[in-house]
CSV table of C-alpha atoms in Angstrom, one decimal:
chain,number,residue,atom,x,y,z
X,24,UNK,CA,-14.1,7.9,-0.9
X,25,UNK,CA,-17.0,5.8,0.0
X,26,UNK,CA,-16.4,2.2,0.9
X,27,UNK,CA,-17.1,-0.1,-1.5
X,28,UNK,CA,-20.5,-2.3,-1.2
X,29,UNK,CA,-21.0,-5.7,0.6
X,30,UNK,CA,-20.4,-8.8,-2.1
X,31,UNK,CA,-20.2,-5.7,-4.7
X,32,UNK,CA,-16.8,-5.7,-6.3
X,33,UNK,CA,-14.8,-2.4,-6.3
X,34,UNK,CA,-14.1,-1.8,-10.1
X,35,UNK,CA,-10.7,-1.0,-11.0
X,36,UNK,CA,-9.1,0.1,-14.4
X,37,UNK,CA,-5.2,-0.3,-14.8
X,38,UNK,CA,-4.7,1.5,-17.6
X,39,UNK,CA,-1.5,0.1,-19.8
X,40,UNK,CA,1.0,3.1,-21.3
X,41,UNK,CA,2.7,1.9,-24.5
X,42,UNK,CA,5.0,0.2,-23.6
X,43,UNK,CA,4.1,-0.7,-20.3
X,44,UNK,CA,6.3,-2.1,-17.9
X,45,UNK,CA,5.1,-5.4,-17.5
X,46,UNK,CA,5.7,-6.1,-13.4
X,47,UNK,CA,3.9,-2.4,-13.1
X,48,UNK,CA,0.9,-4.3,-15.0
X,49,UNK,CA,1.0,-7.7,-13.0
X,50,UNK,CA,1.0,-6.1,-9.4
X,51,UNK,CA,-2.6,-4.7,-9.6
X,52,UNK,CA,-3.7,-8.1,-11.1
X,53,UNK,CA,-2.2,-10.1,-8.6
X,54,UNK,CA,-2.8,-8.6,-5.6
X,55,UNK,CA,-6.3,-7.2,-6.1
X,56,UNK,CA,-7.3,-10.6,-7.6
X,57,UNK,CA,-6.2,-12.2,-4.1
X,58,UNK,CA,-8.6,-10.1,-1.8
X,59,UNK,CA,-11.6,-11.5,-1.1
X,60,UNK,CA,-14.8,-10.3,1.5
X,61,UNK,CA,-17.0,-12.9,3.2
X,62,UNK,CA,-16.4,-15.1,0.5
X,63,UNK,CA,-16.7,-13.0,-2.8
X,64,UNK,CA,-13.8,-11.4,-4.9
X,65,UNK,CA,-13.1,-7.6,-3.1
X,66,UNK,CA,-12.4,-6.2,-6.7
X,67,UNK,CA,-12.8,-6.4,-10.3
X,68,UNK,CA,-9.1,-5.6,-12.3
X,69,UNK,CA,-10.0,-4.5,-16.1
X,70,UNK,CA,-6.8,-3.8,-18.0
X,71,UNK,CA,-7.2,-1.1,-20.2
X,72,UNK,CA,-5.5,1.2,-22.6
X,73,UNK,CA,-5.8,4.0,-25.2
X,74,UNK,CA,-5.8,1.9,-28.1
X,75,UNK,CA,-6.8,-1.6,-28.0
X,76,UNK,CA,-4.9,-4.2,-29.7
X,77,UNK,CA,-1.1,-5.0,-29.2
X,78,UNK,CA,0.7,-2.8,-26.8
X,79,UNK,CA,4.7,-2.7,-26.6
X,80,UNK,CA,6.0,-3.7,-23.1
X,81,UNK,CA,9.6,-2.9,-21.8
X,82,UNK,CA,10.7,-6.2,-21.9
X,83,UNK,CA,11.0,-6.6,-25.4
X,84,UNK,CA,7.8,-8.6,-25.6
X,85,UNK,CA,4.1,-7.6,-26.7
X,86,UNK,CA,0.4,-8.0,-25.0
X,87,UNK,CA,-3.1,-7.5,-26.2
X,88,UNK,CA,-5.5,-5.3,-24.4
X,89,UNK,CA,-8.9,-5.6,-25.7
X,90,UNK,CA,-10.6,-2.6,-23.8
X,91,UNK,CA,-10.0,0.8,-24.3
X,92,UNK,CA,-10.4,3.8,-21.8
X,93,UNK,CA,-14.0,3.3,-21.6
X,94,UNK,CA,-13.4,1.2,-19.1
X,95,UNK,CA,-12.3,3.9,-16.8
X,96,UNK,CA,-16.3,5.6,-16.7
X,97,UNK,CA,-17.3,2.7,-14.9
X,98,UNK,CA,-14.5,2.1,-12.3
X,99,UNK,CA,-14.3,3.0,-8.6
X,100,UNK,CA,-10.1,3.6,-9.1
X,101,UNK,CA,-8.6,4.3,-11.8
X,102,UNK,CA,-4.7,2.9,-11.8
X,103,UNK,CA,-2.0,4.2,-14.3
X,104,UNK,CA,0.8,1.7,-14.8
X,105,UNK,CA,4.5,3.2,-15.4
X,106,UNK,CA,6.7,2.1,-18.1
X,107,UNK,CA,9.7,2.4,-15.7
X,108,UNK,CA,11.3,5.1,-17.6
X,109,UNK,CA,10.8,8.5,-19.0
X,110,UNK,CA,7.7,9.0,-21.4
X,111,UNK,CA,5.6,11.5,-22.5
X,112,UNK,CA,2.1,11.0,-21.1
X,113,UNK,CA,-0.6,10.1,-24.4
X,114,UNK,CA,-3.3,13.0,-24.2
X,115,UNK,CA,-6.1,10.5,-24.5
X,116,UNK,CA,-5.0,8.9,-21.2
X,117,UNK,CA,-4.4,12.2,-19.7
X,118,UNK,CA,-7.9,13.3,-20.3
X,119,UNK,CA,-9.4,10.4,-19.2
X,120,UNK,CA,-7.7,10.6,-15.9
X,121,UNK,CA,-8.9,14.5,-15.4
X,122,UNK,CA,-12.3,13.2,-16.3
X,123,UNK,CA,-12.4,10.4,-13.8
X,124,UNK,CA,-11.0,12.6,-11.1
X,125,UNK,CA,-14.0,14.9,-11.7
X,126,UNK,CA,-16.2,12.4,-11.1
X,127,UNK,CA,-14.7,11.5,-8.0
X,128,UNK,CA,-13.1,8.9,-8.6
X,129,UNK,CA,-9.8,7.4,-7.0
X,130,UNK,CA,-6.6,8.4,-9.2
X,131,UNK,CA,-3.6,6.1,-8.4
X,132,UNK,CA,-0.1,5.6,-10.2
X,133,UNK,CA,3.2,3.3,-10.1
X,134,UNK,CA,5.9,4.6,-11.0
X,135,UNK,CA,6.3,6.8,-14.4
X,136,UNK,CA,2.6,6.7,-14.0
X,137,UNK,CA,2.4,10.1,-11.7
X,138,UNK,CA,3.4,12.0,-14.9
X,139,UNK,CA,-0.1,11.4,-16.3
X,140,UNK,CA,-1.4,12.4,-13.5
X,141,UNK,CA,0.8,15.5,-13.2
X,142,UNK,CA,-0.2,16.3,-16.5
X,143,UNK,CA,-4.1,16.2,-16.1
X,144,UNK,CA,-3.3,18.8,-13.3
X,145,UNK,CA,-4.2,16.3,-10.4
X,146,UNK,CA,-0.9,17.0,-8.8
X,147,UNK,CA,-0.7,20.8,-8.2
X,148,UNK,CA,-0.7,21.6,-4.7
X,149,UNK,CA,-0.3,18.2,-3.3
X,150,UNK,CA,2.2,15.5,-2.0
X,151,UNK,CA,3.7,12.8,-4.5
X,152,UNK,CA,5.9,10.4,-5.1
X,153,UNK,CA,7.4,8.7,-8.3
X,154,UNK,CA,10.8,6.1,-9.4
X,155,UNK,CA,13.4,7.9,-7.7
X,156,UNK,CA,15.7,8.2,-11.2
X,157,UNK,CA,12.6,10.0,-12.7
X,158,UNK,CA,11.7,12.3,-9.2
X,159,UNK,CA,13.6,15.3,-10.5
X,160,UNK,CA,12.5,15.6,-13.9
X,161,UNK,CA,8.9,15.8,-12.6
X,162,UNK,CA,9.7,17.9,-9.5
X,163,UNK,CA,11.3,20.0,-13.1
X,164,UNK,CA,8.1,19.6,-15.3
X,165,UNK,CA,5.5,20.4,-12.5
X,166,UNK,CA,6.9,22.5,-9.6
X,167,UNK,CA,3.7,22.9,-8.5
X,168,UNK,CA,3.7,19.5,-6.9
X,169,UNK,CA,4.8,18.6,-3.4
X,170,UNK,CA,7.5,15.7,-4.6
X,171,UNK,CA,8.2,13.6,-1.9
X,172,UNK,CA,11.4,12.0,-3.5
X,173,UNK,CA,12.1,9.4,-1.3
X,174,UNK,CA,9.1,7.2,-0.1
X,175,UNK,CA,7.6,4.3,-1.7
X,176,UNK,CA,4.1,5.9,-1.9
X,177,UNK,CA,2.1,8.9,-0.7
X,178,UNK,CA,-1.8,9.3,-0.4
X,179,UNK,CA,-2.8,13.1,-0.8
X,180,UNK,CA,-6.9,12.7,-0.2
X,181,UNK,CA,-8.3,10.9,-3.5
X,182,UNK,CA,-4.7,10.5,-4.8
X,183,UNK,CA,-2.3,7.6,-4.6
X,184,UNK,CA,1.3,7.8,-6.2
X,185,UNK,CA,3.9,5.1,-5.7
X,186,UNK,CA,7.5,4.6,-6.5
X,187,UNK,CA,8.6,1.9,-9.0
X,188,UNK,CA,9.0,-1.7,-9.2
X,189,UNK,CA,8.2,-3.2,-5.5
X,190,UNK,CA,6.5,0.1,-4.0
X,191,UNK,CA,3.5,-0.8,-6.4
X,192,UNK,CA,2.8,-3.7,-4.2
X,193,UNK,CA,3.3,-1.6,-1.2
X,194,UNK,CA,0.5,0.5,-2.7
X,195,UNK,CA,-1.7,-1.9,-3.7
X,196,UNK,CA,-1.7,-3.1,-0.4
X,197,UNK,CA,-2.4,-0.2,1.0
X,198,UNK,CA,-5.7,0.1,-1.3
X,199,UNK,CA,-7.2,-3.1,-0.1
X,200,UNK,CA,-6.4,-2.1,3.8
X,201,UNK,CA,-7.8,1.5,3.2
X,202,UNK,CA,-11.3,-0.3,1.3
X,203,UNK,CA,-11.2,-3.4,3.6
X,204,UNK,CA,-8.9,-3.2,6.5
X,205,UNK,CA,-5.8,-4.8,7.8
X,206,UNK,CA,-7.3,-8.2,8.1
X,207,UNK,CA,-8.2,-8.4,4.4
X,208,UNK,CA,-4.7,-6.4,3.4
X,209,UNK,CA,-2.3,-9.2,5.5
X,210,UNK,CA,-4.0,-12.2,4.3
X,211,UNK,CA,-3.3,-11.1,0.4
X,212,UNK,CA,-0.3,-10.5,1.5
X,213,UNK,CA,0.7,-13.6,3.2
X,214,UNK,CA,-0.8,-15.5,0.1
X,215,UNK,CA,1.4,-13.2,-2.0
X,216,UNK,CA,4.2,-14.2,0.2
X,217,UNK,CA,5.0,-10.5,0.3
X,218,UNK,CA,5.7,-8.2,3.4
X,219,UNK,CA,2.0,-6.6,4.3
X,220,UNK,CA,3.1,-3.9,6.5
X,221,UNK,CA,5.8,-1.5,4.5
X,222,UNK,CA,4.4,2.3,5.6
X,223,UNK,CA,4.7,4.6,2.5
X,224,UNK,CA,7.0,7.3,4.3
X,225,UNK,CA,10.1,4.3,4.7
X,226,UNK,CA,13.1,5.2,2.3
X,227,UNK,CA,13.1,3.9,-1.4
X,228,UNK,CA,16.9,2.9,-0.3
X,229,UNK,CA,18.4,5.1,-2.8
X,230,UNK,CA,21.0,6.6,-1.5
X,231,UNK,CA,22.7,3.5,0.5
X,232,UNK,CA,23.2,0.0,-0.9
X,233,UNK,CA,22.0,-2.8,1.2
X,234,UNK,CA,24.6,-5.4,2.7
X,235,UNK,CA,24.9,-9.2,1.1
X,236,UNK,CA,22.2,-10.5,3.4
X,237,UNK,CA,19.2,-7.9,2.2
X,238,UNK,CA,16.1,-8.5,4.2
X,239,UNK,CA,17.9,-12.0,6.1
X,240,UNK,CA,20.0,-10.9,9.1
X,241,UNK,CA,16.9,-9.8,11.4
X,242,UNK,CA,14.5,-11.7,9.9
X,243,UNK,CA,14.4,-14.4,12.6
X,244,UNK,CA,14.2,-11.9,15.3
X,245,UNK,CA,11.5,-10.0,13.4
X,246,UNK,CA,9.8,-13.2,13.7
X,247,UNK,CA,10.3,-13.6,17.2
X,248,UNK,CA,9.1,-10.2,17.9
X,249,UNK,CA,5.8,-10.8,16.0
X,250,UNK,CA,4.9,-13.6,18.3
X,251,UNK,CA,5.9,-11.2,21.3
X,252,UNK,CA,4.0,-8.3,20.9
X,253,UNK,CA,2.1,-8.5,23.8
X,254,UNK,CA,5.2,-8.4,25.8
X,255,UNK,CA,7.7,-5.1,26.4
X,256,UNK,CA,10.3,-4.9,24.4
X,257,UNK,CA,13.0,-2.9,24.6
X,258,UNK,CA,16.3,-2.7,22.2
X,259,UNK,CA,18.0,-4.5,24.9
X,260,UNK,CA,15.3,-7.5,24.2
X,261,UNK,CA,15.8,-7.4,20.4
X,262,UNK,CA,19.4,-6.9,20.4
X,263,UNK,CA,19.7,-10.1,22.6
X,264,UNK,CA,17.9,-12.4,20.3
X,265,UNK,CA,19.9,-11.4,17.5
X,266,UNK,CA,23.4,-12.2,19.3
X,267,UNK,CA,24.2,-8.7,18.7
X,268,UNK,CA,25.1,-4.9,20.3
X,269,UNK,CA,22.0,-2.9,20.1
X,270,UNK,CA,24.4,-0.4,18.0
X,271,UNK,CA,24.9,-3.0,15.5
X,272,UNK,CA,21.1,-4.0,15.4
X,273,UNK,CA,19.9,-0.6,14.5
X,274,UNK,CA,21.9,-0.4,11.7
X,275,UNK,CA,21.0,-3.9,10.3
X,276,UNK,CA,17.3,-3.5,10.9
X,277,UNK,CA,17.3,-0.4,9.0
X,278,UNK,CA,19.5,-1.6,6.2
X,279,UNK,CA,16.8,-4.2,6.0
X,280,UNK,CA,13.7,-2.6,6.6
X,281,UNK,CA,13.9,1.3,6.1
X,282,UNK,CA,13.0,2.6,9.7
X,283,UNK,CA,14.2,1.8,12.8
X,284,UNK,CA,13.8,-1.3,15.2
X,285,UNK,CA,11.0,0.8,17.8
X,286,UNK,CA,9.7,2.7,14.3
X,287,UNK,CA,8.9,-1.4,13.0
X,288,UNK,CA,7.8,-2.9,16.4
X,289,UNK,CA,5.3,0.3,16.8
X,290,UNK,CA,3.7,-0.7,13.2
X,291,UNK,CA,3.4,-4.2,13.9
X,292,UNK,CA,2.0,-3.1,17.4
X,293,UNK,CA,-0.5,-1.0,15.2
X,294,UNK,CA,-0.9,-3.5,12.8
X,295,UNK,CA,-1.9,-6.2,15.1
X,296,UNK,CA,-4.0,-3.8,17.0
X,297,UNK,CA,-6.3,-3.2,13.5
X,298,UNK,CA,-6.9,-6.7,13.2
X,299,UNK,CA,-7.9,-7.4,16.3
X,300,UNK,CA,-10.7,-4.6,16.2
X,301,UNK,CA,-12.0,-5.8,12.6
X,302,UNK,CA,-11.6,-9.5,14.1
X,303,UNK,CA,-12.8,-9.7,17.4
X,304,UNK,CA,-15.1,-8.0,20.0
X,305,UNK,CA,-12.2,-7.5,22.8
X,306,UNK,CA,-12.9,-4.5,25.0
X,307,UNK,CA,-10.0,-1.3,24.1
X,308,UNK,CA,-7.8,-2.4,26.9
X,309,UNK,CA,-7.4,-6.1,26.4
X,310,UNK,CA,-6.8,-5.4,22.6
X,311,UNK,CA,-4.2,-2.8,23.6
X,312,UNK,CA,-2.5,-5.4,26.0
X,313,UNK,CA,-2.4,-7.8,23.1
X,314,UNK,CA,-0.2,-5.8,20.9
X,315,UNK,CA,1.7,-4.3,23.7
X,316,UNK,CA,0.8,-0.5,23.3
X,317,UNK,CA,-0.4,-1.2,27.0
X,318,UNK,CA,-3.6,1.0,27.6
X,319,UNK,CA,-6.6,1.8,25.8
X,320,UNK,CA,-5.4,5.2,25.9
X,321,UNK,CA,-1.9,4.8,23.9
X,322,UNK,CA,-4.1,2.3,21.6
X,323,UNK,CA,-6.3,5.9,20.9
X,324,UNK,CA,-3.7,7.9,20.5
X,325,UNK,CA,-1.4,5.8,18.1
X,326,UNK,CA,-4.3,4.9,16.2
X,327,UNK,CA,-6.0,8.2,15.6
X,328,UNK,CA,-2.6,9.4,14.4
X,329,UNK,CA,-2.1,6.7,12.0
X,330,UNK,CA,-5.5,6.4,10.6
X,331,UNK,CA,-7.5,9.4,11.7
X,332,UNK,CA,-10.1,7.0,13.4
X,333,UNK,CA,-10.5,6.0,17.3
X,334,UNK,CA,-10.4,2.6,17.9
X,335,UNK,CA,-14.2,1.9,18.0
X,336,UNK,CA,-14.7,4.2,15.0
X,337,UNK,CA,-12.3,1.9,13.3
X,338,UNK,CA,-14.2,-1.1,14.5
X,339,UNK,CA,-17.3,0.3,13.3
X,340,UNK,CA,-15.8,1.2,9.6
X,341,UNK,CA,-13.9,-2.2,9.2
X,342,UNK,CA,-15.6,-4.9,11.6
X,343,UNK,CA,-16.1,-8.0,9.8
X,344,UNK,CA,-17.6,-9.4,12.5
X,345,UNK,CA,-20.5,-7.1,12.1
X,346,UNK,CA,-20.4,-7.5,7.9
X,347,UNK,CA,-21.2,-11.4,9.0
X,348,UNK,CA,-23.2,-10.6,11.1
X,349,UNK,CA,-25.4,-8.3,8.4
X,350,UNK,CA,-25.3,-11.1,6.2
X,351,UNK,CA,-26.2,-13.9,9.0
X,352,UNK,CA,-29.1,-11.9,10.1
X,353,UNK,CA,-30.5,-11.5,6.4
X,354,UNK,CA,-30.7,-15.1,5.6
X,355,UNK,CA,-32.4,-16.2,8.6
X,356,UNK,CA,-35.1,-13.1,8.3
């Protein structure tokens, strides 16, 4: 999809189901509303919905929506919220969606959401993802899809489908880093006080409950191995800090986090890597020194095979250097 425009703000419509589920409706707001790109808001949020006036929401409570689905001609992605339960997608919205899709447009979903989706036919032949209580009943409905039960979100080409609840903030997220880059992704996060680097294939945790501590027990050693990237660590190193076996380490960190102790210190390495490329002009091998994937040649490989892009094709896309730069250069011409 073509990046958006500088100091052009990417349109997107959230379209609201009734009733909508009203944390599926805040995330888009909150997180999109957050990014911003050499000074000026990264995207416009329009809430929309089939017929305007008072919607239902889960909660019990009601909201007004004063646009309808006209709203979704003129957006850039178009974003169906989920009502966090089964419901039987409103033809209007469906045919919308196929109509934006055919324009090119980006089709996303949280939650109960893919099932409009589904039904406009934008789900045959690819990879998805919805709520884990609801995955069967639309692996049921539309066997044609690819259902990826058990991830918080998937991106199949123009098409973005997320799990429920917290996974719609994973996806969001994932948006802004895909439109602007990490840089712009991490500090949204961080102002959201939110984690900025879940990767969509980590479990939805459905099938094990997480111990009392949930997200606490390896949190300061996280921490400690985010300020030493640029060193070697081993299992040994982390297992250390924590005042634990590396046996016992393993199992927290995954209780916690959904993937494995090397699986999260390669993403951060990754992670790390991406900002320095859209933040600085370090040569390849000092930035792969600084996030400890040691040459410029494991920086190329990891990279290309989590984005697609060599590291200086990255830089090029997602330098902000070089968007300053732009703008420097046409105010003093």
């Amino acid at each position: 999809m073509p990046q958006p425009q500088p100091h052009r703000a990417h349109r997107v419509a959230v379209i609201a189901p009734s009733p909508v589920s009203m944390f599926n409706l805040a995330i888009p707001e909150m997180l999109f509303g957050k990014a911003e790109v050499d000074g000026h808001p990264g995207y416009e949020v329009i809430v929309c919905t089939p017929v305007p006036g008072r919607i239902a929401t889960t909660g019990g409570l009601s909201l007004e929506v004063d646009r309808g689905l006209d709203a979704v001609h003129d957006a850039d992605t178009v974003l169906v919220a989920g009502t966090g339960h089964r419901y039987e997608p409103d033809p209007l919205t469906v045919a919308a969606v196929r109509e934006a899709a055919a324009a090119g447009r980006r089709i996303t979903s949280i939650c109960s959401g893919a099932f409009v989706l589904a039904e406009a036919g934008l789900l045959a032949g690819r990879s998805a993802t919805t709520y884990w209580e609801l995955a069967e009943e639309l692996r049921t409905r539309y066997p044609a899809l690819d259902l990826k039960g058990d991830v918080l979100y998937v991106h199949d080409e123009s098409i973005m489908t997320s799990s429920g609840y917290a996974a719609g903030i994973d996806l969001c997220l994932h948006i802004i880093r895909t439109d602007y880059g990490a840089a712009v992704a991490n500090r949204v996060a961080r102002a959201a006080l939110v984690a900025p680097v879940r990767p969509g294939g980590q479990t939805q945790f459905t099938q094990t409950p997480l111990p009392p501590e949930r997200g606490n027990a390896c949190a300061d050693t996280r921490g400690w191995a985010m300020r030493h990237l640029d060193e070697p660590l081993t299992l040994t190193d982390l297992a250390r800090h924590a005042g634990v076996s590396v046996r016992t380490l393993t199992r927290r960190f995954h209780a916690e986090s959904g993937v494995s102790p090397l699986q999260w210190l390669l993403h951060q390495r990754i992670e790390r890597a991406k900002e320095l490329l859209e933040t600085t002009t370090l040569p390849m091998d000092q930035v792969a020194r600084a996030c400890g994937l040691g040459t410029a040649d494991s920086l190329r490989g990891h990279l290309a095979r989590r984005t697609g892009l060599t590291p200086s094709a990255y830089r090029a896309q997602f330098s902000r250097l070089a968007a300053a730069a732009g703008v420097g250069t046409a105010m003093t011409a």
